[in-house]
Short mmCIF file of C-alpha atoms in Angstrom, two decimals:
data_model
loop_
_atom_site.label_atom_id
_atom_site.label_comp_id
_atom_site.label_asym_id
_atom_site.label_seq_id
_atom_site.Cartn_x
_atom_site.Cartn_y
_atom_site.Cartn_z
CA UNK A 1 92.10 128.08 130.31
CA UNK A 2 93.16 124.44 130.81
CA UNK A 3 91.17 123.38 127.73
CA UNK A 4 92.75 126.21 125.70
CA UNK A 5 96.24 125.08 126.72
CA UNK A 6 95.44 121.47 125.78
CA UNK A 7 94.18 122.55 122.33
CA UNK A 8 97.23 124.76 121.82
CA UNK A 9 99.54 121.88 122.80
CA UNK A 10 97.81 119.49 120.37
CA UNK A 11 98.14 121.90 117.45
CA UNK A 12 101.76 122.53 118.37
CA UNK A 13 102.33 118.77 118.24
CA UNK A 14 100.73 118.71 114.77
CA UNK A 15 103.12 121.42 113.56
CA UNK A 16 106.02 119.42 114.97
CA UNK A 17 104.99 116.38 112.93
CA UNK A 18 102.74 114.34 115.25
CA UNK A 19 100.34 111.99 113.38
CA UNK A 20 97.22 113.92 112.46
CA UNK A 21 94.78 111.27 113.70
CA UNK A 22 96.34 111.53 117.19
CA UNK A 23 95.90 115.31 117.21
CA UNK A 24 92.29 115.19 115.99
CA UNK A 25 91.37 112.27 118.28
CA UNK A 26 92.99 113.97 121.27
CA UNK A 27 91.23 117.25 120.53
CA UNK A 28 87.88 115.46 120.15
CA UNK A 29 88.24 113.56 123.43
CA UNK A 30 89.23 116.74 125.29
CA UNK A 31 86.24 118.64 123.90
CA UNK A 32 83.84 115.79 124.64
CA UNK A 33 85.15 115.62 128.19
CA UNK A 34 84.85 119.38 128.69
CA UNK A 35 81.29 119.28 127.33
CA UNK A 36 80.40 116.35 129.62
CA UNK A 37 79.60 114.17 126.61
CA UNK A 38 80.37 110.46 126.74
CA UNK A 39 83.51 109.63 124.74
CA UNK A 40 81.62 106.78 123.07
CA UNK A 41 80.14 109.47 120.79
CA UNK A 42 83.35 109.34 118.75
CA UNK A 43 83.19 105.53 118.50
CA UNK A 44 79.56 105.76 117.38
CA UNK A 45 80.58 108.14 114.59
CA UNK A 46 83.39 105.81 113.51
CA UNK A 47 80.94 102.90 113.39
CA UNK A 48 78.46 104.95 111.37
CA UNK A 49 81.21 105.85 108.91
CA UNK A 50 82.32 102.20 108.66
CA UNK A 51 78.80 101.14 107.66
CA UNK A 52 78.55 103.76 104.89
CA UNK A 53 78.13 101.83 101.60
CA UNK A 54 80.18 104.32 99.57
CA UNK A 55 83.21 103.82 101.84
CA UNK A 56 84.40 100.74 99.96
CA UNK A 57 85.12 102.93 96.92
CA UNK A 58 88.05 104.62 98.68
CA UNK A 59 90.42 101.61 99.02
CA UNK A 60 89.48 100.24 95.59
CA UNK A 61 90.07 103.50 93.70
CA UNK A 62 93.27 104.09 95.69
CA UNK A 63 94.63 100.63 94.83
CA UNK A 64 93.83 101.17 91.15
CA UNK A 65 95.64 104.52 91.28
CA UNK A 66 98.75 102.95 92.79
CA UNK A 67 98.77 100.25 90.11
CA UNK A 68 98.58 102.87 87.36
CA UNK A 69 101.32 105.01 88.91
CA UNK A 70 103.75 102.05 89.10
CA UNK A 71 102.99 100.79 85.58
CA UNK A 72 103.93 102.16 82.18
CA UNK A 73 100.60 104.01 81.94
CA UNK A 74 102.11 107.50 82.50
CA UNK A 75 104.58 107.07 79.62
CA UNK A 76 101.86 105.71 77.32
CA UNK A 77 99.57 108.60 78.24
CA UNK A 78 102.30 111.16 77.51
CA UNK A 79 103.11 109.51 74.18
CA UNK A 80 99.46 109.60 73.13
CA UNK A 81 99.06 113.23 74.19
CA UNK A 82 102.24 114.22 72.36
CA UNK A 83 101.09 112.49 69.18
CA UNK A 84 97.78 114.35 69.24
CA UNK A 85 98.84 117.79 70.59
CA UNK A 86 102.56 118.04 69.83
CA UNK A 87 101.98 120.15 66.71
CA UNK A 88 100.23 122.95 68.66
CA UNK A 89 102.15 125.97 69.99
CA UNK A 90 102.72 125.01 73.60
CA UNK A 91 101.81 121.42 72.80
CA UNK A 92 104.21 119.85 75.31
CA UNK A 93 102.97 122.13 78.10
CA UNK A 94 99.36 121.25 77.25
CA UNK A 95 100.34 117.59 77.34
CA UNK A 96 101.70 118.18 80.83
CA UNK A 97 98.41 119.77 81.90
CA UNK A 98 96.27 116.96 80.56
CA UNK A 99 98.40 114.08 81.78
CA UNK A 100 98.74 115.57 85.27
CA UNK A 101 94.99 116.15 85.44
CA UNK A 102 94.16 112.60 84.35
CA UNK A 103 96.77 111.09 86.62
CA UNK A 104 95.60 113.06 89.68
CA UNK A 105 91.97 112.17 88.98
CA UNK A 106 92.86 108.47 88.94
CA UNK A 107 95.23 108.47 91.92
CA UNK A 108 93.68 111.24 94.03
CA UNK A 109 97.12 112.30 95.26
CA UNK A 110 98.65 115.56 94.05
CA UNK A 111 102.07 114.88 95.54
CA UNK A 112 102.21 111.52 93.79
CA UNK A 113 101.49 113.23 90.47
CA UNK A 114 104.36 115.69 90.90
CA UNK A 115 106.75 112.90 91.88
CA UNK A 116 105.67 110.37 89.23
CA UNK A 117 105.02 112.68 86.28
CA UNK A 118 107.58 115.38 87.05
CA UNK A 119 110.49 113.07 86.34
CA UNK A 120 109.15 112.49 82.82
CA UNK A 121 107.64 115.86 81.94
CA UNK A 122 110.26 118.26 83.32
CA UNK A 123 113.12 116.96 81.12
CA UNK A 124 110.71 116.84 78.16
CA UNK A 125 109.78 120.52 78.64
CA UNK A 126 113.40 121.61 78.98
CA UNK A 127 114.26 119.61 75.84
CA UNK A 128 111.36 121.39 74.10
CA UNK A 129 113.03 124.77 74.86
CA UNK A 130 110.55 125.89 77.53
CA UNK A 131 111.99 128.25 80.18
CA UNK A 132 112.91 126.43 83.38
CA UNK A 133 110.87 128.75 85.60
CA UNK A 134 107.78 128.27 83.41
CA UNK A 135 108.21 124.48 83.47
CA UNK A 136 108.60 124.37 87.24
CA UNK A 137 105.55 126.56 87.82
CA UNK A 138 103.42 124.52 85.44
CA UNK A 139 104.30 121.13 86.94
CA UNK A 140 103.95 122.41 90.51
CA UNK A 141 100.47 123.88 90.07
CA UNK A 142 99.03 121.35 87.61
CA UNK A 143 99.56 118.52 90.08
CA UNK A 144 96.18 119.33 91.62
CA UNK A 145 94.12 119.92 88.47
CA UNK A 146 92.55 116.47 88.44
CA UNK A 147 90.91 116.81 91.86
CA UNK A 148 87.67 118.03 90.27
CA UNK A 149 87.41 115.08 87.89
CA UNK A 150 85.91 111.70 88.86
CA UNK A 151 86.85 109.38 90.42
CA UNK A 152 89.05 111.75 92.46
CA UNK A 153 89.43 110.60 96.07
CA UNK A 154 88.80 114.09 97.56
CA UNK A 155 85.47 114.22 95.69
CA UNK A 156 84.42 110.96 97.34
CA UNK A 157 85.53 112.07 100.81
CA UNK A 158 83.74 115.41 100.45
CA UNK A 159 80.56 113.59 99.46
CA UNK A 160 80.78 111.37 102.55
CA UNK A 161 81.47 114.22 104.97
CA UNK A 162 78.97 116.70 103.49
CA UNK A 163 76.32 114.02 102.79
CA UNK A 164 76.10 114.97 99.11
CA UNK A 165 75.25 112.50 96.35
CA UNK A 166 78.55 111.30 94.91
CA UNK A 167 77.24 111.02 91.34
CA UNK A 168 76.05 114.64 91.41
CA UNK A 169 79.41 115.78 92.76
CA UNK A 170 81.19 113.84 90.00
CA UNK A 171 79.08 115.62 87.39
CA UNK A 172 79.49 119.00 89.08
CA UNK A 173 83.28 118.96 88.82
CA UNK A 174 83.54 118.28 85.08
CA UNK A 175 82.95 121.77 83.62
CA UNK A 176 84.85 123.68 86.34
CA UNK A 177 87.79 121.28 85.91
CA UNK A 178 87.75 121.78 82.14
CA UNK A 179 87.60 125.57 82.64
CA UNK A 180 90.76 125.59 84.78
CA UNK A 181 92.62 123.44 82.24
CA UNK A 182 91.51 125.65 79.33
CA UNK A 183 92.65 128.83 81.09
CA UNK A 184 96.08 127.37 81.78
CA UNK A 185 96.26 125.93 78.26
CA UNK A 186 95.59 129.40 76.80
CA UNK A 187 98.41 130.79 78.94
CA UNK A 188 100.73 128.00 77.74
CA UNK A 189 99.74 128.73 74.12
CA UNK A 190 100.63 132.42 74.43
CA UNK A 191 103.84 131.70 76.33
CA UNK A 192 105.02 129.23 73.69
CA UNK A 193 104.46 131.79 70.95
CA UNK A 194 106.21 134.53 72.96
CA UNK A 195 109.37 132.48 73.59
CA UNK A 196 109.20 130.79 70.15
CA UNK A 197 109.09 127.21 71.37
CA UNK A 198 109.65 124.83 68.41
CA UNK A 199 106.81 122.52 67.34
CA UNK A 200 106.71 118.98 66.01
CA UNK A 201 104.75 118.00 62.93
CA UNK A 202 101.50 116.05 63.13
CA UNK A 203 102.30 112.41 62.36
CA UNK A 204 99.24 110.25 61.61
CA UNK A 205 101.10 106.91 61.86
CA UNK A 206 102.47 107.94 65.28
CA UNK A 207 98.94 108.76 66.46
CA UNK A 208 97.77 105.28 65.47
CA UNK A 209 100.79 103.67 67.13
CA UNK A 210 100.19 105.66 70.33
CA UNK A 211 96.49 104.74 70.34
CA UNK A 212 97.37 101.08 69.77
CA UNK A 213 99.90 101.22 72.60
CA UNK A 214 97.29 102.62 75.02
CA UNK A 215 94.29 100.72 73.66
CA UNK A 216 93.61 98.83 76.89
CA UNK A 217 93.75 101.90 79.16
CA UNK A 218 91.73 104.31 77.03
CA UNK A 219 88.32 102.68 77.72
CA UNK A 220 88.72 102.96 81.50
CA UNK A 221 87.19 106.47 82.01
CA UNK A 222 84.40 105.69 79.54
CA UNK A 223 83.52 102.40 81.24
CA UNK A 224 83.56 103.86 84.76
CA UNK A 225 81.73 107.12 84.10
CA UNK A 226 79.42 105.66 81.47
CA UNK A 227 78.46 102.85 83.83
CA UNK A 228 77.71 105.22 86.73
CA UNK A 229 75.71 107.78 84.79
CA UNK A 230 74.11 105.18 82.54
CA UNK A 231 72.66 103.54 85.64
CA UNK A 232 74.46 100.21 85.12
CA UNK A 233 76.25 100.27 88.47
CA UNK A 234 76.74 102.48 91.53
CA UNK A 235 79.99 104.16 92.60
CA UNK A 236 81.14 101.34 94.89
CA UNK A 237 80.62 98.82 92.08
CA UNK A 238 82.45 101.16 89.69
CA UNK A 239 85.40 101.18 92.10
CA UNK A 240 85.50 97.37 92.14
CA UNK A 241 85.32 97.21 88.34
CA UNK A 242 88.08 99.82 88.05
CA UNK A 243 90.41 97.96 90.42
CA UNK A 244 89.79 94.63 88.72
CA UNK A 245 90.19 96.07 85.22
CA UNK A 246 93.43 97.90 86.03
CA UNK A 247 94.81 94.80 87.75
CA UNK A 248 94.13 92.61 84.70
CA UNK A 249 95.46 95.19 82.22
CA UNK A 250 98.68 96.11 84.04
CA UNK A 251 99.55 92.64 85.38
CA UNK A 252 98.33 90.24 82.70
CA UNK A 253 98.18 92.24 79.46
CA UNK A 254 100.95 94.86 79.63
CA UNK A 255 102.86 92.95 82.34
CA UNK A 256 104.31 96.19 83.69
CA UNK A 257 103.73 94.96 87.26
CA UNK A 258 105.02 91.60 88.41
CA UNK A 259 103.12 89.31 90.76
CA UNK A 260 105.78 89.68 93.44
CA UNK A 261 105.28 93.48 93.42
CA UNK A 262 101.55 93.29 94.18
CA UNK A 263 101.83 92.72 97.97
CA UNK A 264 104.04 95.80 98.29
CA UNK A 265 101.62 97.96 96.27
CA UNK A 266 98.66 96.65 98.26
CA UNK A 267 100.43 97.47 101.50
CA UNK A 268 101.40 101.01 100.41
CA UNK A 269 97.94 101.85 99.10
CA UNK A 270 96.15 100.46 102.16
CA UNK A 271 98.46 102.30 104.55
CA UNK A 272 97.32 105.51 102.87
CA UNK A 273 93.68 104.41 103.02
CA UNK A 274 94.00 103.40 106.68
CA UNK A 275 95.41 106.79 107.58
CA UNK A 276 92.59 108.55 105.74
CA UNK A 277 89.88 106.44 107.41
CA UNK A 278 91.28 106.96 110.91
CA UNK A 279 91.47 110.72 110.33
CA UNK A 280 87.96 110.67 108.86
CA UNK A 281 86.53 108.74 111.80
CA UNK A 282 88.18 111.01 114.38
CA UNK A 283 87.07 114.12 112.49
CA UNK A 284 83.46 112.93 112.38
CA UNK A 285 83.61 112.56 116.14
CA UNK A 286 84.87 116.14 116.35
CA UNK A 287 82.03 117.21 114.06
CA UNK A 288 79.55 115.55 116.41
CA UNK A 289 80.81 117.68 119.29
CA UNK A 290 80.77 120.89 117.21
CA UNK A 291 77.15 120.26 116.26
CA UNK A 292 76.19 119.58 119.88
CA UNK A 293 77.96 122.80 120.87
CA UNK A 294 75.96 124.62 118.15
CA UNK A 295 79.14 126.11 116.71
CA UNK A 296 77.82 126.16 113.08
CA UNK A 297 74.69 128.01 114.24
CA UNK A 298 76.74 130.51 116.24
CA UNK A 299 78.95 131.09 113.23
CA UNK A 300 75.88 131.60 111.05
CA UNK A 301 74.38 134.08 113.51
CA UNK A 302 77.65 136.03 113.58
CA UNK A 303 77.88 136.14 109.79
CA UNK A 304 74.24 137.13 109.38
CA UNK A 305 74.80 140.01 111.76
CA UNK A 306 77.74 141.32 109.73
CA UNK A 307 77.27 139.98 106.18
CA UNK A 308 73.90 140.13 104.46
CA UNK A 309 74.99 139.48 100.88
CA UNK A 310 75.79 135.96 99.60
CA UNK A 311 78.25 137.66 97.23
CA UNK A 312 80.32 139.00 100.14
CA UNK A 313 80.03 135.69 101.95
CA UNK A 314 81.52 133.87 98.96
CA UNK A 315 84.42 136.33 98.83
CA UNK A 316 85.17 135.67 102.50
CA UNK A 317 84.72 131.94 101.98
CA UNK A 318 87.26 131.89 99.15
CA UNK A 319 89.88 133.79 101.19
CA UNK A 320 89.32 131.47 104.13
CA UNK A 321 89.48 128.26 102.07
CA UNK A 322 92.59 129.37 100.19
CA UNK A 323 94.29 129.88 103.54
CA UNK A 324 93.04 126.47 104.71
CA UNK A 325 94.34 124.82 101.53
CA UNK A 326 97.73 126.48 102.03
CA UNK A 327 98.09 125.66 105.73
CA UNK A 328 96.28 122.33 106.14
CA UNK A 329 96.50 119.16 104.11
CA UNK A 330 93.73 118.15 101.72
CA UNK A 331 92.19 115.43 103.89
CA UNK A 332 92.28 117.31 107.24
CA UNK A 333 90.60 120.27 105.54
CA UNK A 334 87.88 118.04 104.10
CA UNK A 335 87.14 116.28 107.36
CA UNK A 336 87.40 119.21 109.79
CA UNK A 337 86.29 122.30 107.86
CA UNK A 338 83.49 120.93 105.64
CA UNK A 339 81.02 120.25 108.51
CA UNK A 340 81.47 123.82 109.75
CA UNK A 341 81.01 125.48 106.37
CA UNK A 342 78.15 123.40 104.93
CA UNK A 343 75.23 124.57 107.12
CA UNK A 344 76.36 128.20 106.96
CA UNK A 345 76.64 128.16 103.15
CA UNK A 346 73.23 126.50 102.77
CA UNK A 347 71.70 129.28 104.86
CA UNK A 348 72.97 131.72 102.20
CA UNK A 349 71.26 129.67 99.51
CA UNK A 350 74.38 128.06 98.02
CA UNK A 351 73.70 124.70 96.36
CA UNK A 352 75.51 121.81 98.13
CA UNK A 353 77.15 120.60 94.91
CA UNK A 354 78.25 124.10 93.95
CA UNK A 355 79.68 124.53 97.45
CA UNK A 356 81.61 121.27 97.10
CA UNK A 357 83.20 122.37 93.84
CA UNK A 358 84.09 125.79 95.32
CA UNK A 359 85.61 124.03 98.32
CA UNK A 360 87.75 121.62 96.29
CA UNK A 361 88.82 124.30 93.78
CA UNK A 362 90.07 126.45 96.67
CA UNK A 363 91.95 123.55 98.24
CA UNK A 364 93.66 122.57 94.99
CA UNK A 365 94.82 126.15 94.41
CA UNK A 366 95.78 126.64 98.06
CA UNK A 367 98.09 123.63 97.88
CA UNK A 368 100.40 125.67 95.61
CA UNK A 369 100.14 129.08 97.30
CA UNK A 370 103.28 130.41 99.04
CA UNK A 371 104.59 130.20 101.64
CA UNK A 372 103.20 126.91 102.99
CA UNK A 373 101.52 125.18 100.01
CA UNK A 374 102.50 121.51 100.20
CA UNK A 375 103.03 121.19 96.44
CA UNK A 376 105.80 123.79 96.60
CA UNK A 377 107.77 121.69 99.06
CA UNK A 378 107.17 118.46 97.12
CA UNK A 379 108.39 120.13 93.91
CA UNK A 380 111.41 121.57 95.69
CA UNK A 381 112.44 118.05 96.73
CA UNK A 382 111.48 116.42 93.41
CA UNK A 383 113.29 118.90 91.16
CA UNK A 384 116.05 119.80 93.65
CA UNK A 385 115.30 123.54 93.40
CA UNK A 386 115.25 126.26 96.10
CA UNK A 387 111.78 126.78 97.52
CA UNK A 388 112.00 130.54 96.83
CA UNK A 389 112.44 129.92 93.09
CA UNK A 390 109.28 127.79 93.12
CA UNK A 391 107.38 130.60 94.83
CA UNK A 392 108.09 132.95 91.92
CA UNK A 393 107.64 130.25 89.28
CA UNK A 394 104.15 129.39 90.54
CA UNK A 395 102.75 132.91 90.87
CA UNK A 396 101.60 133.40 87.22
CA UNK A 397 99.79 130.05 87.24
CA UNK A 398 98.20 130.78 90.61
CA UNK A 399 96.93 134.11 89.26
CA UNK A 400 95.24 132.36 86.34
CA UNK A 401 93.74 129.69 88.61
CA UNK A 402 92.34 132.43 90.86
CA UNK A 403 90.58 133.94 87.83
CA UNK A 404 89.10 130.50 87.16
CA UNK A 405 88.07 130.23 90.82
CA UNK A 406 86.20 133.52 90.61
CA UNK A 407 84.32 132.29 87.52
CA UNK A 408 83.47 128.97 89.21
CA UNK A 409 82.30 130.76 92.36
CA UNK A 410 80.01 133.30 90.72
CA UNK A 411 78.71 131.17 87.85
CA UNK A 412 76.92 128.30 89.62
CA UNK A 413 75.76 127.04 86.24
CA UNK A 414 79.20 125.54 85.63
CA UNK A 415 78.80 123.22 88.61
CA UNK A 416 75.08 122.52 88.17
CA UNK A 417 74.69 122.28 84.38
CA UNK A 418 74.72 118.47 84.24
CA UNK A 419 72.47 117.90 87.26
CA UNK A 420 68.90 116.80 86.68
#
């Protein structure tokens, strides 16, 4: 009973705004003490995490993402997308989808995408005669679309926690990510026709000017992904190349970022990284206890006794993960829930990469699901709109994303097509 009260108190503190690493660390220490396990087990897990070679990719990719978000890259990306897609029905909304997806993939932060891109895209959509509710729903839900595309930070963290090859996870997210974008793009296309949104003509000179304006940033995805899958360098080396390339391009070539601004950006990006690493280390300690307590095996035995079909298990898994994505943040869900789910899912014959894509797809959708999805609150603050209006604005997009989730879940080929 005492242990239960301590756990309840810690979760209450989390709801009241206590730092997450304190809650997870406190919970881990209490459980280790109750199980008569030496508390050094958590320190051992932190040390093991710190010696993981892939870990260096997290701060480097995060720093590169912060540099891009503070530079003129978002405006150049929007201009290029508008030049290429502006003539399509729903062209501006498709531009919003693509730019948000690319931006989230590079920064790994959905809230940052809504804040940084929303200020540019929302006025552009209203100017393009899109309904306000449609524009709000699109920008709120598309802030997470890039999480399935490399080098998304959640992909890297999932790979570390679940002990999955990062390059395979990168490949596994490409087709499912494209599917979600295509489904939303089709909805945007039909909506634009229904409300008779005006289109702009295709201007070849503008396309060339937009390409020329973005010429130094366009090679970045090709260099990074081509280098990884071509066998020229590993993920940690790709992260170093990305950070160095973005630094040179944004500071020396475009000069969007001044030298005096670099220390501030370094500090902000590393504060985020530090918080993630502390949470990750504490969560791995918690995972160590859960494994010693045989909780995954007990869960598996319970499920096997009540659910024989992998099909039914996946339905339950999706409902559970959507709730997790709505209630918990992205990084706590990755560090706490993944170790519990992985052994159970493998017992049902689900491929580890496919499971990772299902997991991340659920979390990105859950972040926009009422009533507690974090993206809804970020959008409410960013666009100065009542939270209730964002609930209704997001529902059509969430419905479409759930259709995509069902396809991703029950067509493993989408996640495994590029694997050897």
